[in-house]
Short mmCIF file of C-alpha atoms in Angstrom, two decimals:
data_model
loop_
_atom_site.label_atom_id
_atom_site.label_comp_id
_atom_site.label_asym_id
_atom_site.label_seq_id
_atom_site.Cartn_x
_atom_site.Cartn_y
_atom_site.Cartn_z
CA MET A 1 30.77 -134.78 21.41
CA SER A 2 32.67 -136.22 24.81
CA LEU A 3 32.57 -132.95 26.17
CA LEU A 4 29.10 -132.25 25.77
CA LEU A 5 28.37 -135.48 26.95
CA LYS A 6 29.92 -135.22 30.01
CA LEU A 7 28.39 -131.72 30.89
CA LEU A 8 25.11 -133.05 30.28
CA THR A 9 25.65 -136.06 32.67
CA GLN A 10 27.04 -133.53 35.29
CA ARG A 11 23.86 -130.90 34.89
CA ILE A 12 21.59 -134.32 35.26
CA ALA A 13 23.41 -135.74 38.19
CA LEU A 14 23.56 -132.35 39.77
CA GLY A 15 19.67 -132.17 39.71
CA LEU A 16 18.97 -135.31 41.24
CA LEU A 17 21.36 -134.68 43.93
CA LEU A 18 19.89 -131.00 44.53
CA LEU A 19 16.23 -132.92 44.43
CA PHE A 20 17.64 -135.37 47.03
CA LEU A 21 19.01 -132.66 49.49
CA VAL A 22 15.38 -130.43 48.85
CA SER A 23 13.64 -133.63 50.20
CA ILE A 24 15.64 -133.66 53.19
CA LEU A 25 14.94 -129.76 53.79
CA ILE A 26 10.83 -130.33 53.04
CA PHE A 27 11.01 -133.43 55.55
CA ALA A 28 12.77 -131.74 58.17
CA GLY A 29 11.11 -128.46 57.87
CA THR A 30 7.85 -130.35 58.25
CA ILE A 31 9.14 -131.66 61.25
CA ILE A 32 10.10 -128.84 63.28
CA LEU A 33 6.48 -127.25 62.68
CA PRO A 34 4.99 -125.99 65.92
CA GLY A 35 1.76 -128.17 67.10
CA ASP A 36 1.11 -131.76 67.45
CA VAL A 37 -0.44 -133.52 64.36
CA ALA A 38 -2.47 -136.10 66.38
CA GLN A 39 -3.99 -133.21 68.33
CA SER A 40 -4.88 -131.28 65.37
CA ILE A 41 -6.44 -134.47 64.05
CA LEU A 42 -8.66 -135.41 67.23
CA GLY A 43 -9.05 -132.21 68.53
CA GLN A 44 -8.67 -130.53 71.88
CA SER A 45 -11.03 -132.93 73.74
CA ALA A 46 -8.87 -135.93 72.88
CA THR A 47 -7.65 -138.14 75.97
CA PRO A 48 -4.17 -138.64 76.46
CA GLU A 49 -4.59 -142.52 75.62
CA ALA A 50 -6.16 -141.65 72.22
CA LEU A 51 -3.32 -139.15 71.34
CA ALA A 52 -0.52 -141.92 72.17
CA ASN A 53 -2.45 -144.39 70.03
CA MET A 54 -2.83 -141.87 67.19
CA ARG A 55 0.91 -140.88 67.35
CA ARG A 56 1.47 -144.72 67.31
CA ASP A 57 -0.51 -145.34 64.27
CA LEU A 58 0.96 -142.66 62.27
CA GLY A 59 4.73 -143.48 62.95
CA LEU A 60 5.45 -140.32 65.04
CA ASN A 61 7.21 -142.04 67.98
CA GLU A 62 9.98 -143.57 65.46
CA PRO A 63 13.16 -141.64 65.22
CA PRO A 64 13.17 -139.09 62.32
CA VAL A 65 15.80 -140.28 60.21
CA GLN A 66 13.92 -143.78 59.96
CA ARG A 67 11.00 -141.80 59.37
CA TYR A 68 12.55 -139.67 56.36
CA PHE A 69 14.07 -143.00 54.67
CA ASN A 70 10.66 -144.92 55.14
CA TRP A 71 8.72 -141.77 53.47
CA LEU A 72 11.85 -141.85 50.95
CA GLY A 73 11.42 -145.55 50.13
CA GLY A 74 7.61 -144.80 49.55
CA LEU A 75 8.19 -141.83 47.15
CA LEU A 76 10.51 -144.22 44.89
CA GLN A 77 7.73 -146.78 44.85
CA GLY A 78 5.23 -144.07 43.49
CA ASP A 79 3.46 -143.89 47.24
CA LEU A 80 3.01 -140.42 48.09
CA GLY A 81 1.19 -141.79 51.50
CA THR A 82 -2.20 -141.23 52.60
CA ALA A 83 -4.06 -137.61 53.62
CA LEU A 84 -4.16 -137.44 57.53
CA THR A 85 -7.18 -135.59 57.51
CA SER A 86 -9.39 -137.23 54.84
CA GLY A 87 -7.70 -140.82 54.60
CA LYS A 88 -7.40 -140.49 50.88
CA ASP A 89 -4.80 -141.39 48.63
CA ILE A 90 -2.44 -138.31 48.23
CA ALA A 91 -1.41 -139.50 44.61
CA GLU A 92 -5.04 -139.71 43.46
CA SER A 93 -5.90 -136.50 45.08
CA ILE A 94 -3.00 -134.44 43.71
CA GLY A 95 -3.08 -136.00 40.13
CA LYS A 96 -6.35 -133.96 39.21
CA ARG A 97 -5.15 -130.64 40.65
CA LEU A 98 -1.46 -130.90 39.09
CA GLY A 99 -3.54 -131.27 35.77
CA ASN A 100 -5.47 -128.04 36.46
CA THR A 101 -2.13 -126.34 37.60
CA LEU A 102 -0.58 -127.54 34.52
CA PHE A 103 -3.66 -126.62 32.27
CA LEU A 104 -3.55 -122.84 33.80
CA ALA A 105 0.34 -122.49 33.38
CA PHE A 106 0.32 -123.94 29.92
CA TRP A 107 -2.10 -121.46 28.23
CA ALA A 108 -0.27 -118.44 30.29
CA ALA A 109 2.84 -119.63 28.85
CA ILE A 110 1.27 -119.89 25.30
CA ILE A 111 0.40 -116.34 25.58
CA SER A 112 3.49 -115.03 27.55
CA VAL A 113 6.18 -116.54 25.63
CA PRO A 114 5.71 -115.36 22.00
CA LEU A 115 4.42 -111.68 23.26
CA ALA A 116 7.49 -111.46 25.36
CA ILE A 117 10.10 -112.17 22.44
CA LEU A 118 7.83 -110.01 20.22
CA LEU A 119 8.04 -107.28 22.69
CA GLY A 120 11.84 -107.77 23.28
CA LEU A 121 12.31 -107.27 19.48
CA ILE A 122 10.05 -104.33 19.16
CA ALA A 123 12.06 -102.76 22.15
CA VAL A 124 15.50 -103.48 20.47
CA ARG A 125 14.32 -102.38 17.01
CA TYR A 126 13.25 -98.82 18.48
CA ARG A 127 15.66 -98.95 21.30
CA GLU A 128 16.01 -95.44 22.83
CA ARG A 129 12.88 -94.22 21.15
CA TRP A 130 9.30 -93.89 22.45
CA PRO A 131 8.12 -97.77 21.72
CA ASP A 132 10.99 -99.03 23.61
CA LYS A 133 10.45 -96.53 26.62
CA LEU A 134 6.88 -97.22 26.87
CA ILE A 135 7.45 -101.04 26.66
CA SER A 136 10.22 -100.88 29.55
CA ALA A 137 8.31 -98.42 31.41
CA VAL A 138 4.86 -100.92 31.39
CA THR A 139 7.02 -103.93 32.19
CA LEU A 140 8.68 -102.16 35.01
CA ALA A 141 5.82 -101.04 36.52
CA SER A 142 4.27 -104.81 36.44
CA ILE A 143 7.29 -105.99 38.02
CA SER A 144 7.24 -103.70 40.87
CA VAL A 145 3.31 -104.53 41.70
CA PRO A 146 2.57 -107.64 43.88
CA GLU A 147 0.83 -110.18 41.78
CA PHE A 148 -2.00 -110.41 44.51
CA LEU A 149 -2.83 -106.79 44.08
CA ILE A 150 -2.70 -107.33 40.16
CA ALA A 151 -5.29 -109.96 40.67
CA TYR A 152 -7.65 -108.09 42.77
CA VAL A 153 -7.71 -105.03 40.45
CA ALA A 154 -8.48 -107.41 37.50
CA ILE A 155 -11.19 -109.13 39.36
CA PHE A 156 -12.74 -105.68 40.37
CA VAL A 157 -12.50 -104.49 36.57
CA VAL A 158 -13.09 -107.38 34.29
CA SER A 159 -15.56 -109.33 36.69
CA VAL A 160 -17.31 -106.96 38.79
CA ARG A 161 -17.55 -103.95 36.53
CA LEU A 162 -17.41 -105.45 33.19
CA ARG A 163 -18.70 -108.79 34.12
CA TRP A 164 -16.72 -110.30 31.26
CA ALA A 165 -15.36 -113.27 32.97
CA PRO A 166 -16.13 -114.90 36.49
CA SER A 167 -13.98 -114.13 39.54
CA VAL A 168 -14.23 -117.61 41.09
CA THR A 169 -12.65 -119.80 38.77
CA THR A 170 -13.92 -123.39 39.36
CA ILE A 171 -13.53 -125.91 36.46
CA ASN A 172 -14.53 -129.53 35.91
CA ASP A 173 -14.34 -132.43 33.34
CA SER A 174 -17.85 -131.64 32.08
CA MET A 175 -16.73 -128.09 30.64
CA SER A 176 -15.44 -127.68 27.05
CA LEU A 177 -12.16 -126.28 26.25
CA GLY A 178 -13.81 -122.87 25.53
CA GLU A 179 -15.82 -122.89 28.80
CA LYS A 180 -12.54 -123.52 30.68
CA LEU A 181 -10.63 -120.89 28.96
CA HIS A 182 -13.18 -118.56 29.54
CA THR A 183 -13.60 -119.38 33.46
CA ILE A 184 -9.63 -119.02 33.95
CA SER A 185 -9.11 -115.79 31.49
CA ILE A 186 -8.55 -113.61 34.21
CA PRO A 187 -5.96 -115.77 36.04
CA ILE A 188 -4.34 -116.25 32.86
CA ALA A 189 -4.14 -112.62 31.93
CA VAL A 190 -2.80 -112.07 35.63
CA LEU A 191 -0.06 -114.60 35.16
CA THR A 192 0.76 -113.61 31.56
CA LEU A 193 1.38 -110.12 32.91
CA VAL A 194 3.56 -111.13 35.88
CA VAL A 195 5.96 -113.31 33.97
CA LEU A 196 5.55 -110.92 30.55
CA ALA A 197 8.05 -108.18 32.15
CA HIS A 198 11.02 -110.16 33.25
CA MET A 199 11.15 -112.48 29.94
CA MET A 200 10.81 -109.17 27.94
CA ARG A 201 13.76 -107.48 29.56
CA MET A 202 15.91 -110.59 29.81
CA THR A 203 15.10 -110.83 26.14
CA ARG A 204 15.78 -107.13 25.31
CA ALA A 205 19.38 -107.36 27.22
CA ALA A 206 20.31 -110.40 25.40
CA ILE A 207 19.72 -109.18 21.96
CA LEU A 208 21.31 -105.92 22.62
CA ASN A 209 24.56 -107.65 24.01
CA VAL A 210 24.79 -109.45 20.52
CA MET A 211 23.98 -106.38 18.59
CA GLN A 212 27.47 -105.14 19.59
CA SER A 213 29.34 -108.18 17.83
CA ALA A 214 31.22 -107.40 14.70
CA TYR A 215 29.18 -109.31 12.28
CA ILE A 216 26.09 -107.38 13.43
CA GLU A 217 27.98 -104.20 12.06
CA THR A 218 28.88 -106.54 8.73
CA ALA A 219 25.27 -106.84 8.18
CA GLU A 220 24.41 -103.57 8.66
CA LEU A 221 27.14 -102.33 6.11
CA LYS A 222 25.49 -105.01 3.76
CA GLY A 223 22.49 -102.93 3.76
CA LEU A 224 20.01 -105.23 5.81
CA ARG A 225 16.75 -103.95 7.12
CA MET A 226 17.41 -103.53 11.11
CA PHE A 227 14.52 -106.06 12.05
CA THR A 228 15.59 -108.60 9.63
CA ILE A 229 19.17 -108.36 11.29
CA ILE A 230 17.53 -108.76 14.60
CA TRP A 231 15.55 -111.75 13.41
CA LYS A 232 17.92 -113.73 11.45
CA HIS A 233 21.19 -112.53 13.00
CA ALA A 234 21.02 -111.50 16.67
CA LEU A 235 17.99 -113.41 18.21
CA PRO A 236 19.56 -117.26 17.09
CA ASN A 237 22.95 -116.15 18.67
CA SER A 238 21.04 -115.00 21.98
CA VAL A 239 18.98 -117.92 22.26
CA ALA A 240 20.68 -119.41 25.28
CA PRO A 241 19.94 -116.69 27.44
CA VAL A 242 16.37 -116.10 26.47
CA ILE A 243 15.65 -120.00 26.97
CA ASN A 244 17.15 -119.87 30.40
CA VAL A 245 14.93 -116.93 31.50
CA VAL A 246 11.88 -118.43 29.54
CA MET A 247 12.28 -121.89 31.76
CA LEU A 248 12.94 -120.12 34.69
CA ASN A 249 9.59 -118.51 34.25
CA MET A 250 7.80 -121.70 33.04
CA ALA A 251 9.08 -123.09 36.49
CA TYR A 252 7.37 -119.79 38.35
CA LEU A 253 4.29 -120.64 36.28
CA VAL A 254 3.99 -124.10 37.76
CA VAL A 255 5.33 -123.16 41.29
CA GLY A 256 4.35 -119.64 41.91
CA VAL A 257 0.85 -119.91 41.06
CA VAL A 258 -0.25 -120.46 44.88
CA VAL A 259 -1.20 -116.87 45.52
CA ILE A 260 -3.11 -116.52 42.00
CA GLU A 261 -5.04 -120.20 42.90
CA VAL A 262 -6.00 -118.88 46.37
CA VAL A 263 -6.98 -115.44 44.96
CA PHE A 264 -9.30 -116.85 42.39
CA THR A 265 -10.27 -120.10 44.28
CA TYR A 266 -8.60 -122.39 41.86
CA PRO A 267 -8.64 -126.02 42.03
CA GLY A 268 -5.11 -126.54 41.64
CA MET A 269 -2.03 -127.87 43.50
CA GLY A 270 -1.47 -124.49 45.37
CA GLN A 271 -4.89 -124.29 46.68
CA TYR A 272 -4.69 -127.93 47.77
CA LEU A 273 -1.30 -127.25 49.67
CA VAL A 274 -2.44 -123.85 51.43
CA ASP A 275 -5.77 -125.98 52.50
CA HIS A 276 -3.63 -128.76 54.16
CA VAL A 277 -1.17 -126.48 55.48
CA SER A 278 -3.86 -124.76 57.42
CA LYS A 279 -5.03 -128.36 58.73
CA ARG A 280 -1.45 -129.55 59.54
CA ASP A 281 -1.49 -132.42 56.99
CA ILE A 282 2.06 -133.29 56.93
CA PRO A 283 2.34 -135.82 54.35
CA VAL A 284 0.31 -133.52 51.78
CA VAL A 285 2.65 -130.63 52.63
CA GLN A 286 5.84 -132.64 52.04
CA ALA A 287 4.28 -134.30 48.70
CA CYS A 288 3.22 -130.97 47.57
CA GLY A 289 6.58 -129.39 48.48
CA LEU A 290 8.50 -132.32 46.62
CA ILE A 291 6.32 -132.27 43.59
CA PHE A 292 6.84 -128.09 43.30
CA ALA A 293 10.75 -128.61 43.92
CA ALA A 294 10.90 -131.54 41.03
CA VAL A 295 9.02 -129.30 38.85
CA TYR A 296 11.55 -126.19 39.48
CA ILE A 297 14.69 -128.14 39.53
CA GLY A 298 13.48 -130.31 36.19
CA LEU A 299 12.84 -126.83 34.03
CA ASN A 300 16.01 -125.29 35.36
CA MET A 301 18.01 -128.47 34.56
CA VAL A 302 16.15 -128.66 30.63
CA ALA A 303 17.22 -124.91 30.54
CA ASP A 304 20.70 -125.67 31.27
CA ILE A 305 21.12 -128.73 28.79
CA VAL A 306 19.20 -126.76 25.99
CA SER A 307 21.80 -123.71 26.41
CA ILE A 308 24.80 -126.55 26.58
CA ILE A 309 23.38 -127.90 23.34
CA ALA A 310 22.85 -124.50 22.03
CA ASN A 311 26.48 -123.56 22.45
CA PRO A 312 28.39 -124.32 19.08
CA ARG A 313 31.67 -124.35 20.79
CA LEU A 314 30.48 -127.37 23.01
CA ARG A 315 28.86 -128.94 19.89
CA HIS A 316 31.78 -128.77 17.82
CA PRO A 317 34.68 -128.53 20.23
CA LYS A 318 38.48 -128.19 18.32
#
């Protein structure tokens, strides 16, 4: 038990350290961006005196190290700062948009994860036969196509030609759950197709690796059905790599939806980030970048912890 606790503590500490280092990179990256924040706010006709006053008000004349620790101190107190372009509280603006992004990612995950595991099981059951080859070919093709292209093709077919769902996916609190799901049905389908392939192929590879074990051969000699062997013996013993790839793709669903949100004009974190990058609103860019990094690192940390707990050699050390 002490070894398990030690490994869990190390993973959590490593995740926090990595988040701290990422915060430094995000802050440094926004500092070295070209252009003048004060100029972008006041416009090209601003006088030198007005620009100087704006830089002083924004704290841009302070040393970068001091500005970083001021920013970090605010984050630790839950203060993400104020948007330069609108003067609104960033935490309040991000809250609703983060909820929209998580709503989209949640429903994409609800469909993609069970479907990926099921297709992986089918591919293993009929390996080297036509179902396996068909599933592998389709998933390989979906991996090879950029997600924005899949999105535009889906809009043209489903929205323009068939008129089954809208191409602009704007949702609000007055809509029912059914109306929201109908509105975001195309982005859900695109995200599912994007992450499905990777999860399915990794599930297939993990189960095939376990299928080489001696106890699988013993189960076959006992006359058990192949699907029973795969479901009851192979899948439970390949859960660690499957969980890892699922968590990585869950992180992608939250962090990597920027392109999908921009294509479908979805009011989520990705759209919010892109809008404020174009305005050079540094506090918003920093806050969004750090939240995306925290989600990605957090889900990877959860994957590591679950993998450690799922390892019987660590749960029951000799």
